[in-house]
XYZ file of C-alpha atoms in Angstrom:
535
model
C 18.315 -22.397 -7.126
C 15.592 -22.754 -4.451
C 18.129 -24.347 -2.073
C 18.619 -23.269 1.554
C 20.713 -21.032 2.490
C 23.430 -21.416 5.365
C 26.718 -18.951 6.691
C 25.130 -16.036 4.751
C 27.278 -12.971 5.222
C 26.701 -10.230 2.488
C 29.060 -7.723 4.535
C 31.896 -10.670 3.733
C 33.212 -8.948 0.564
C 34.738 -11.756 -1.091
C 31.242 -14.247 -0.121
C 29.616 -11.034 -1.816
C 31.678 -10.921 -5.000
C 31.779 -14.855 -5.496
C 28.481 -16.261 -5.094
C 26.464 -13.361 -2.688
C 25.650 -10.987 -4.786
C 23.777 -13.257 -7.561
C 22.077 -14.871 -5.416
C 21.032 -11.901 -3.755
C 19.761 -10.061 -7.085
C 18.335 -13.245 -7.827
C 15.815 -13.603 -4.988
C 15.410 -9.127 -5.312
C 14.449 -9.976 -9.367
C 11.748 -12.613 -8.319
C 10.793 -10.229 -5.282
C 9.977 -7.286 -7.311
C 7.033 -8.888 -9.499
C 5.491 -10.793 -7.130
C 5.586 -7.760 -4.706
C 4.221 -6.209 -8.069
C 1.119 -8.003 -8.272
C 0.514 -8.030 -4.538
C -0.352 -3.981 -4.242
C -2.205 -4.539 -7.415
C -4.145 -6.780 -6.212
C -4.464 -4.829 -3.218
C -5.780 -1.453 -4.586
C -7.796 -2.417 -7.588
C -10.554 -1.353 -6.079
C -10.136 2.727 -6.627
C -9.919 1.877 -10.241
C -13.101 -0.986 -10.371
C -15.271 1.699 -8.061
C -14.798 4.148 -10.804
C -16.160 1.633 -13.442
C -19.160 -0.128 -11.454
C -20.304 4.003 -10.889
C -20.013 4.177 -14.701
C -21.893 1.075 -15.211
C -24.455 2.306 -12.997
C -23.907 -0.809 -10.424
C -26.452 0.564 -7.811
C -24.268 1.377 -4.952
C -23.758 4.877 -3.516
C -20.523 6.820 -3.348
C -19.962 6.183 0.200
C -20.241 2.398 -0.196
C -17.641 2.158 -3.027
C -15.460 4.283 -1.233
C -15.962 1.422 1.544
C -14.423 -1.040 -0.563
C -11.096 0.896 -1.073
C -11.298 1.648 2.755
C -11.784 -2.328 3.497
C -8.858 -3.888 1.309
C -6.765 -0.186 2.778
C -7.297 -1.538 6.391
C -7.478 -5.373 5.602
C -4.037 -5.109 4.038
C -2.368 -2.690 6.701
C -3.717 -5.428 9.282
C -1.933 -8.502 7.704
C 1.236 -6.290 7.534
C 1.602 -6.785 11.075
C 1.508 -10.967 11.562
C 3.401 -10.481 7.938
C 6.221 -8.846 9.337
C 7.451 -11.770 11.631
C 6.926 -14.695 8.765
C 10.272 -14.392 7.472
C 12.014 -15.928 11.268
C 9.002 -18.538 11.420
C 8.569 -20.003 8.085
C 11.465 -18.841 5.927
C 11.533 -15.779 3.121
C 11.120 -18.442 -0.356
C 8.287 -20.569 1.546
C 6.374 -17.221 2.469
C 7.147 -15.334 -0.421
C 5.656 -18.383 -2.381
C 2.198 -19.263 -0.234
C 1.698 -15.490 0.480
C 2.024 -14.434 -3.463
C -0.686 -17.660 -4.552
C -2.711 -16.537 -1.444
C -3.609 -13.855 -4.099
C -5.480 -15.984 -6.608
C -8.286 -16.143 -4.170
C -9.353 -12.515 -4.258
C -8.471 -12.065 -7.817
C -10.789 -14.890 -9.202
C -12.991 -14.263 -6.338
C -13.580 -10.540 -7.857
C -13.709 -11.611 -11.265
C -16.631 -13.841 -10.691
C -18.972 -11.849 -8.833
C -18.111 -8.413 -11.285
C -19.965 -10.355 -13.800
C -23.152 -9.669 -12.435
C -25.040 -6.526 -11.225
C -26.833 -7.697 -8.763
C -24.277 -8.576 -6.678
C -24.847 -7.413 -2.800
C -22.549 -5.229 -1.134
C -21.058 -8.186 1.118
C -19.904 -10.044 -1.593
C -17.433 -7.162 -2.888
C -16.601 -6.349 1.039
C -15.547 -10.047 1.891
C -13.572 -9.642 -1.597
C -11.914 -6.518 -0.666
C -11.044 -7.732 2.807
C -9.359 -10.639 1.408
C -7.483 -8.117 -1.272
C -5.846 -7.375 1.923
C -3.365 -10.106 1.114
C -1.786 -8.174 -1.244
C -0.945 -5.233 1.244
C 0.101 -7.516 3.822
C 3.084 -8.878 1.538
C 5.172 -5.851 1.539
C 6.011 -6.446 5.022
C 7.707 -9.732 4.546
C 8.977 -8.963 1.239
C 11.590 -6.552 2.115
C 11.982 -7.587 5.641
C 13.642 -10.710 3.641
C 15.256 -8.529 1.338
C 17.139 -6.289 4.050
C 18.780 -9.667 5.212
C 20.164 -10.276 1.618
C 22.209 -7.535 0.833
C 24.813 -5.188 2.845
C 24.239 -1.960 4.553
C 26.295 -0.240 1.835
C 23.834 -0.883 -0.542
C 20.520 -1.018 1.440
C 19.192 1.999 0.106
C 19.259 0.557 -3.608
C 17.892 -2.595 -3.201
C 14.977 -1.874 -0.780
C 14.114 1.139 -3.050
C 14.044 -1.361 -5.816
C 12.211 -3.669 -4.430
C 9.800 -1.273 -2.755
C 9.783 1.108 -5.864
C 9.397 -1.493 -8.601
C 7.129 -3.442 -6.518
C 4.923 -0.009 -5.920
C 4.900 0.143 -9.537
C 2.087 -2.448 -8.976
C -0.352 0.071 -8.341
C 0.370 1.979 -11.657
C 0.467 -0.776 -14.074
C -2.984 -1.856 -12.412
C -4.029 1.662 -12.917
C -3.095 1.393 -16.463
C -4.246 -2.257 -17.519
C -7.048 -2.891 -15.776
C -9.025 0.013 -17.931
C -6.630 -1.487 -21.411
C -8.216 -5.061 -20.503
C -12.088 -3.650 -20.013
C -12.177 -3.007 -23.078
C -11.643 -6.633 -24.977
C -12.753 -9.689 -24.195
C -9.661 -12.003 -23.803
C -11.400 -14.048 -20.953
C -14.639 -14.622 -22.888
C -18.109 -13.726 -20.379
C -20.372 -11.422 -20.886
C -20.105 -7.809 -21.275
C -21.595 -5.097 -19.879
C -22.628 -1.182 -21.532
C -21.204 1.800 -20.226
C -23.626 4.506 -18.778
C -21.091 7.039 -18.416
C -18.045 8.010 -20.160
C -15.023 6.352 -18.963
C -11.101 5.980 -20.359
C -7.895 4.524 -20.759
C -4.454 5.269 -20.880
C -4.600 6.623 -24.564
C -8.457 8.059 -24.331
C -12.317 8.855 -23.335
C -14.903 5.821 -23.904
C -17.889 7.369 -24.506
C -21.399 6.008 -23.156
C -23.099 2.940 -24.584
C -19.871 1.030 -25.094
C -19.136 -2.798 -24.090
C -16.903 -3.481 -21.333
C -15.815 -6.082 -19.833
C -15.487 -5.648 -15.831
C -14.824 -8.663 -14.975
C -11.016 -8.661 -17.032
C -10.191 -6.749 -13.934
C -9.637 -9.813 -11.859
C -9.016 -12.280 -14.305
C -5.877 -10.577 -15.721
C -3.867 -11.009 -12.238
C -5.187 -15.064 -12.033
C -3.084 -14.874 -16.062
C 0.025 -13.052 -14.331
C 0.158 -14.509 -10.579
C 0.360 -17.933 -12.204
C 4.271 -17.656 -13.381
C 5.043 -15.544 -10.594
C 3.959 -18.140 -8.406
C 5.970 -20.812 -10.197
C 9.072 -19.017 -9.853
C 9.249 -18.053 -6.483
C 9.573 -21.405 -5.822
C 11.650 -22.927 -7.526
C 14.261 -19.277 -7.855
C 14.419 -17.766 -4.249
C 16.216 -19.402 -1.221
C 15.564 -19.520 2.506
C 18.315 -18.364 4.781
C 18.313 -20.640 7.780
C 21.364 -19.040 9.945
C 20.529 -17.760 13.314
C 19.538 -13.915 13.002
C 17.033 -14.630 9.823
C 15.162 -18.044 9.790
C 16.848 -21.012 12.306
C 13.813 -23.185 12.766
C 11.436 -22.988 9.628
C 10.601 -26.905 9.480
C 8.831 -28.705 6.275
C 7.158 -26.463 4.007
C 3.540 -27.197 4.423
C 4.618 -26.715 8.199
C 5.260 -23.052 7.760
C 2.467 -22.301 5.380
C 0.076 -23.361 8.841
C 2.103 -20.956 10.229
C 1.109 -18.382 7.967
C -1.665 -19.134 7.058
C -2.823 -19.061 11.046
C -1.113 -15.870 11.919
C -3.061 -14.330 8.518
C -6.327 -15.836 10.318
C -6.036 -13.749 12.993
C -5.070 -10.456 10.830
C -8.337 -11.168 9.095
C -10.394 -11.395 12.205
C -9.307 -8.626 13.736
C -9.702 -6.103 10.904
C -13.268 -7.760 10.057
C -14.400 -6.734 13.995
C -12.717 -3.319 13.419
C -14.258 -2.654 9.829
C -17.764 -3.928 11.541
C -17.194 -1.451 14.621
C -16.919 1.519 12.030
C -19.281 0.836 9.459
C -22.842 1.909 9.129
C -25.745 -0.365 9.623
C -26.761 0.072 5.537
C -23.064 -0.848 4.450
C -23.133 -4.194 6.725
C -21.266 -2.834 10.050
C -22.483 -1.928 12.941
C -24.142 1.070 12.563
C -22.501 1.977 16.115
C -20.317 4.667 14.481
C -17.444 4.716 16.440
C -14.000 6.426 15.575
C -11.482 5.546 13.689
C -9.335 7.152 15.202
C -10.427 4.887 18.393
C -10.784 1.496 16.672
C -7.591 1.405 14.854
C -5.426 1.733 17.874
C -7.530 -1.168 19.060
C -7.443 -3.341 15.570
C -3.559 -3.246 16.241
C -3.215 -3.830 19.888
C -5.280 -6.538 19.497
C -3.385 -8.198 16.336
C 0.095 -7.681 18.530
C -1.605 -9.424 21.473
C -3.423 -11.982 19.709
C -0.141 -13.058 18.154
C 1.650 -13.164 21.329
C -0.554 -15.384 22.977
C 0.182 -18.206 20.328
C 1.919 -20.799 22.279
C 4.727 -22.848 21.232
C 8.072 -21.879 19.055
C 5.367 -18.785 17.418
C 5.642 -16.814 20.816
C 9.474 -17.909 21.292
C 10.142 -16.651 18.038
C 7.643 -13.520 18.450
C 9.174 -12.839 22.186
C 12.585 -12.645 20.412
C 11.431 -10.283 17.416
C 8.920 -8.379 20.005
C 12.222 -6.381 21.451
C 12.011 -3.659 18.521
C 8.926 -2.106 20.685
C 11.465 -1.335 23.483
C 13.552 0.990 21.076
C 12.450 4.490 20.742
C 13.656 4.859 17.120
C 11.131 2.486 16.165
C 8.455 4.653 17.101
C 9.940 7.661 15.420
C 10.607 6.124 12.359
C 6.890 4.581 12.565
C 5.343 7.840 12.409
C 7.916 9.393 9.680
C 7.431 6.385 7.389
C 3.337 6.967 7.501
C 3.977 10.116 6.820
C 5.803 8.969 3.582
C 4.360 5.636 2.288
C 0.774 6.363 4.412
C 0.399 9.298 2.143
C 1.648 7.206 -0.854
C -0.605 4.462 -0.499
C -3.362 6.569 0.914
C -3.224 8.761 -1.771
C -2.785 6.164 -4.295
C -6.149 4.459 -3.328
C -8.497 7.620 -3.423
C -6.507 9.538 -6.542
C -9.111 7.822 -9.123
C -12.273 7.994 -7.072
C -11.356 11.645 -6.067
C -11.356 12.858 -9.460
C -14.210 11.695 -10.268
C -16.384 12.503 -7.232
C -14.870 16.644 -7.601
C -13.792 16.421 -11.420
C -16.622 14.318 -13.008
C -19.667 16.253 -11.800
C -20.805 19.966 -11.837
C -21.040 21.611 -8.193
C -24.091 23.687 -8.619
C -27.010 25.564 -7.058
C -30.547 24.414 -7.288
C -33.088 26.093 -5.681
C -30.996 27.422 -3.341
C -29.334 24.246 -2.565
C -25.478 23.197 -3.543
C -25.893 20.138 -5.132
C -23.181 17.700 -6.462
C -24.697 14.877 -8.792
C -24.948 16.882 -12.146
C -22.844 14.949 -14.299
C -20.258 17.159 -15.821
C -19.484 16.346 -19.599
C -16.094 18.376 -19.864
C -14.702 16.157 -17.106
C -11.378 14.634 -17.078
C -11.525 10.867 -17.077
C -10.536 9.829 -13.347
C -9.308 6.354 -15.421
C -6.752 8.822 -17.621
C -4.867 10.729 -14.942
C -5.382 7.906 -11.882
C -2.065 6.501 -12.299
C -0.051 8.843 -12.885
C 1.071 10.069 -8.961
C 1.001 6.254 -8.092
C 3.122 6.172 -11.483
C 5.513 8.945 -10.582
C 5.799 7.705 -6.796
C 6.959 4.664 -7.526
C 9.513 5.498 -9.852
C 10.966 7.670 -8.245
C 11.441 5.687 -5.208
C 14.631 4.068 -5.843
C 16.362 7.852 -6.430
C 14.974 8.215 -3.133
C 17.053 5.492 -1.860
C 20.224 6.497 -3.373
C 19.720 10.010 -2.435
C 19.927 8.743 0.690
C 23.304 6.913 0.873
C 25.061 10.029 -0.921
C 23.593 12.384 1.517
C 22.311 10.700 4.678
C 18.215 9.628 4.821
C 16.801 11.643 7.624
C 18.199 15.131 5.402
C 16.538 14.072 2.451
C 13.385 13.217 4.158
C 13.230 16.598 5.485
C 13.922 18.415 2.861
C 10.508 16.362 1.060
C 8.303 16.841 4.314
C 8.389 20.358 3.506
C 7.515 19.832 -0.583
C 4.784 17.952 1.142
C 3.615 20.296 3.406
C 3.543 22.642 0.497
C 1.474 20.853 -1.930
C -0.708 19.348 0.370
C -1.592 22.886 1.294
C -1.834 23.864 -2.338
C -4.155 20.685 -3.505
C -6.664 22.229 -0.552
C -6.903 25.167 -2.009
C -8.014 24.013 -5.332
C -10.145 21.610 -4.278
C -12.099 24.116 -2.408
C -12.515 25.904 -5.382
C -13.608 22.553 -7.822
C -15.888 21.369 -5.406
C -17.986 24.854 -5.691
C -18.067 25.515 -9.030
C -20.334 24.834 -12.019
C -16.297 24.137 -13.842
C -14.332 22.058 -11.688
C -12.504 21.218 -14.892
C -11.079 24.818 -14.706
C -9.125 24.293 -11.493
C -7.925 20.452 -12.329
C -4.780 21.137 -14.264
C -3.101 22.837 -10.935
C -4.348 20.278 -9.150
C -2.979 17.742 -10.953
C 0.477 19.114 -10.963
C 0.806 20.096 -6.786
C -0.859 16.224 -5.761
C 1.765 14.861 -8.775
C 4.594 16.751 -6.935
C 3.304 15.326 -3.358
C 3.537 12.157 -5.091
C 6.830 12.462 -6.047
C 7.973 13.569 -2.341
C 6.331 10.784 -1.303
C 8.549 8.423 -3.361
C 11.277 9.911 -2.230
C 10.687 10.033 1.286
C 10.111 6.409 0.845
C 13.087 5.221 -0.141
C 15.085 7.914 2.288
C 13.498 6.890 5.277
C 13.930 2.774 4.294
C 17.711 3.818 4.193
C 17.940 5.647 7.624
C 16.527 2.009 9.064
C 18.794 0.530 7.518
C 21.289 2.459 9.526
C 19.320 2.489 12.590
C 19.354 -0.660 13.270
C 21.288 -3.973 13.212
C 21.071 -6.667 11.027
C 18.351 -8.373 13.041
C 16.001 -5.556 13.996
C 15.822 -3.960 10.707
C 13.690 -6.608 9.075
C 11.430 -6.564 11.647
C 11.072 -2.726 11.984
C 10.502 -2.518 8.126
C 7.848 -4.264 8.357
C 6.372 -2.768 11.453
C 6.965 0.538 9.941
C 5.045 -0.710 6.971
C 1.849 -2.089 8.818
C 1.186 1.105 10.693
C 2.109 3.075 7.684
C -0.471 0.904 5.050
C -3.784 2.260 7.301
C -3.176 5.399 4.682
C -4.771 3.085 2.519
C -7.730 3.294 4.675
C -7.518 6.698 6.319
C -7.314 8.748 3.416
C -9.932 7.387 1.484
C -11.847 7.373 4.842
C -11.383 10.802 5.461
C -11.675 12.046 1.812
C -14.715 10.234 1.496
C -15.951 11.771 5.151
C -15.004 15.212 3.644
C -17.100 15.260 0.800
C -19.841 14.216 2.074
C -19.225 17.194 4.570
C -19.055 19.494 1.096
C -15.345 20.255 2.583
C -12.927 18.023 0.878
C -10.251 20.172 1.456
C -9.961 19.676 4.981
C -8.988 16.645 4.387
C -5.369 17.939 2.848
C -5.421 20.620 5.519
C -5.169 17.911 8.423
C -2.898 16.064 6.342
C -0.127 19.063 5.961
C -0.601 19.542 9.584
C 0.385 15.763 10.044
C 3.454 16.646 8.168
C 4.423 19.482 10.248
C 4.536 17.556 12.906
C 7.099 14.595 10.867
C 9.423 16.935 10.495
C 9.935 18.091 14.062
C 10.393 14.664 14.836
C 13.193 13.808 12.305
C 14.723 16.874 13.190
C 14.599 15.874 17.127
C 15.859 12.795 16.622
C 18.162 12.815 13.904
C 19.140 16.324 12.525
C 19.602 18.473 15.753
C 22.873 19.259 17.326
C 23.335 16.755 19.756
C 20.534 13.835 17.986
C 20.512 10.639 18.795
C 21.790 9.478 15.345
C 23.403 12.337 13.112
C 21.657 11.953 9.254
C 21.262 8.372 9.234
């Protein structure tokens, strides 16, 4: 327990079947919550935006959806520094200081939900630091792929990855459960409009407690925190983590490297925002600042002197192979849509669902509150639910039948439904019923879920094949990073989109992103003649 690790060789079947394979589980057991908690943390904000509008908090649509969009970019940011800790400081030393790293935003949130008043800033600088959250997947199963063999990859980074997604669901689900009691004492606050749970409507003029919402992850990190140290293990041989040093040594590594994550997503986020949500008010593109947010993270890290920019030099040589690229855009295809997805499901529903889309004086307007509504907290967590679990199938789908075939055979399901959601958002977002048109909706954006679960864990496999047994960590969590901006993109763009009265472009532009995925994975790994046959 918690010792270091030396001569590890999962692919050694009898070091496998004597000690390897506990161990291994072991430190994938451990993983899983603690990866758990981190997307939680991470995307509680689509589900607290949904309350503070039903509490009447004072903000405007556009400014909550900035707070989904902040953690969504702060946490695909830290994915990049993240995916290079496990070399520097060791996978049970970062999977410890990255997982209490959370406690900060999650008391941090808790405190300043209890009161109204609270300016904007206070829930952006909250947000941003949510970012840790994202920013763990990358390490997490970059240090997984170096425990098990390539046999069995597919299984155990779907688990870890699908189980640990399954933090967004059970967030989903017991943040709105633990609203409604008052386990962590404070004061509570009175609904304005109806909200839900799992098992029903809340009407109006009920107590809730808001601030639960952060306080319930301090409750859970606190174990979780306690044993990754003392249960995982560092593996110090050559190809994983050679020159860690003393623990508190490789948390400043970390803990640095995170610095400059945080900086550089602050300057984008300030480039993009308008002047009344505390950017810039300069307006610039996305789609130009985001290319720059991540050139300048790679850089920034590079130019740290010292054993950092050996060690970075060393892990830097995935950018020279072409299948990283192509996998990068498949995967954001997959887990960008996921996560995207995941983080603007809630607010979504309630922004097209919750309100009637209706004419006045010869104006569409969209702020009529609509009382036969679904609850956005009922239904949010179900595609996050169904994405998650399905994951893992994904994963062993793709060692019975080769990753790159599954994952086209979902980027055409996605295509499909992404198409389909379009359509019937168009027709909720002009209508005096939206309600009418939410049941197919519901069922075409559960399916995308589910193909992005599966394409998930498919893809993770053919990387697993890709590459060798020192790359692959690496690219995982490369792939990762650029894939996470879904969690800022998509709420970006949905939120753009409605306020254009066309939220169904949104899904248009997305299936046309897909299209383009799948010539890709054909090119590369399906045609006669690819570079790697159905990896």
């Amino acid at each position: 327990m918690a010792k270091d690790l030396y001569n590890w060789n999962p692919e050694d079947p009898e070091q496998w079947d004597s000690t390897g394979k506990s161990i291994a589980n072991r430190n994938l057991w451990i993983s899983i919550p603690a990866l758990l908690c981190g997307f939680a943390v991470w995307l509680y904000w689509g589900i607290i935006t949904v309350q503070m509008i039903n509490l009447n908090f004072g903000f405007s649509q556009a400014e909550l959806f900035t707070l989904t969009a902040i953690a969504g970019l702060s946490g695909a940011t830290l994915r990049i520094p993240s995916t290079f800790f496990i070399r520097l400081a060791g996978g049970r030393n970062t999977i410890f200081f990255t997982t209490a790293l959370l406690l900060l935003p999650s008391a941090g949130t808790a405190i300043i939900l209890q009161n109204p008043d609270t300016p904007l800033w206070q829930f952006q600088l909250m947000a941003l630091l949510s970012g840790f959250g994202g920013g763990n997947f990358a390490s997490s199963m970059s240090n997984i792929s170096f425990f098990f063999p390539k046999k069995v990859q597919g299984y155990s980074l779907g688990m870890n990855a699908g189980l640990g997604n399954f933090g967004v669901t059970t967030m989903q689900i017991l943040i709105p459960l633990v609203m409604t009691v008052g386990i962590f004492g404070g004061t509570s606050m009175v609904l304005q409009n109806t909200s839900g749970t799992l098992i029903g409507r809340i009407p109006a003029g009920t107590e809730t407690f808001l601030h639960n919402a952060g306080f319930i992850w301090v409750a859970i990190l606190i174990p979780v925190v306690v044993a990754t140290w003392f249960g995982m293990n560092n593996i110090r041989d050559e190809h994983v983590s050679p020159d860690i040093g003393s623990p508190p040594a490789a948390f400043g590594k970390i803990a640095g490297m995170l610095a400059i994550g945080l900086i550089t997503a602050a300057a984008g986020l300030w480039l993009m925002l308008p002047a009344d949500a505390n950017g810039s008010g300069w307006g610039i593109s996305k789609w130009l600042v985001l290319p720059a947010v991540i050139a300048a993270t790679v850089f920034a890290l590079k130019a740290i002197p010292g054993a950092i920019r050996k060690s970075l030099d060393r892990q830097y040589k995935i950018f020279r192979n072409k299948h990283t690229w192509a996998m990068t855009v498949i995967y954001t295809m997959t887990f960008g849509s996921f996560i995207g997805y995941a983080a603007a499901f809630g607010l979504a529903i309630k922004v097209i669902f919750g309100f009637q889309h209706i004419e006045i004086d010869g104006v569409m307007t969209h702020d009529t509150i609509n009382a036969n509504g679904p609850s956005a907290l009922m239904f949010a967590w179900t595609g996050p639910f169904i994405g998650a679990l399905i994951r893992p199938i994904g994963g062993k789908l793709a060692d019975r039948f080769g990753g790159a075939l599954v994952t086209q055979v979902i980027s055409v399901v996605m295509v499909i439904c992404a198409l389909g959601v379009a359509w019937f958002m168009k027709q909720a977002y002009g209508s005096a019923t939206p309600e009418a048109y939410f049941t197919p909706f519901l069922v075409l954006f559960l399916i995308l879920f589910a193909a992005t679960g599966i394409g998930n864990g498919s893809t993770f496999r053919t990387i697993a094949m890709v590459f060798d047994r020192e790359q692959a960590g690496p690219v995982l969590g490369w792939t990762s990073a650029v894939a996470a901006y879904g969690a800022f993109i998509i709420p970006q763009v949905f939120g753009e989109q409605i306020r254009a009265t066309t939220p169904e472009f949104a899904l248009i532009g997305f299936a046309v992103f897909y299209a383009v995925c799948i010539a890709i994975n054909w090119w590369f790994y399906l045609r006669p003649g690819a570079y790697m046959k159905n990896p």
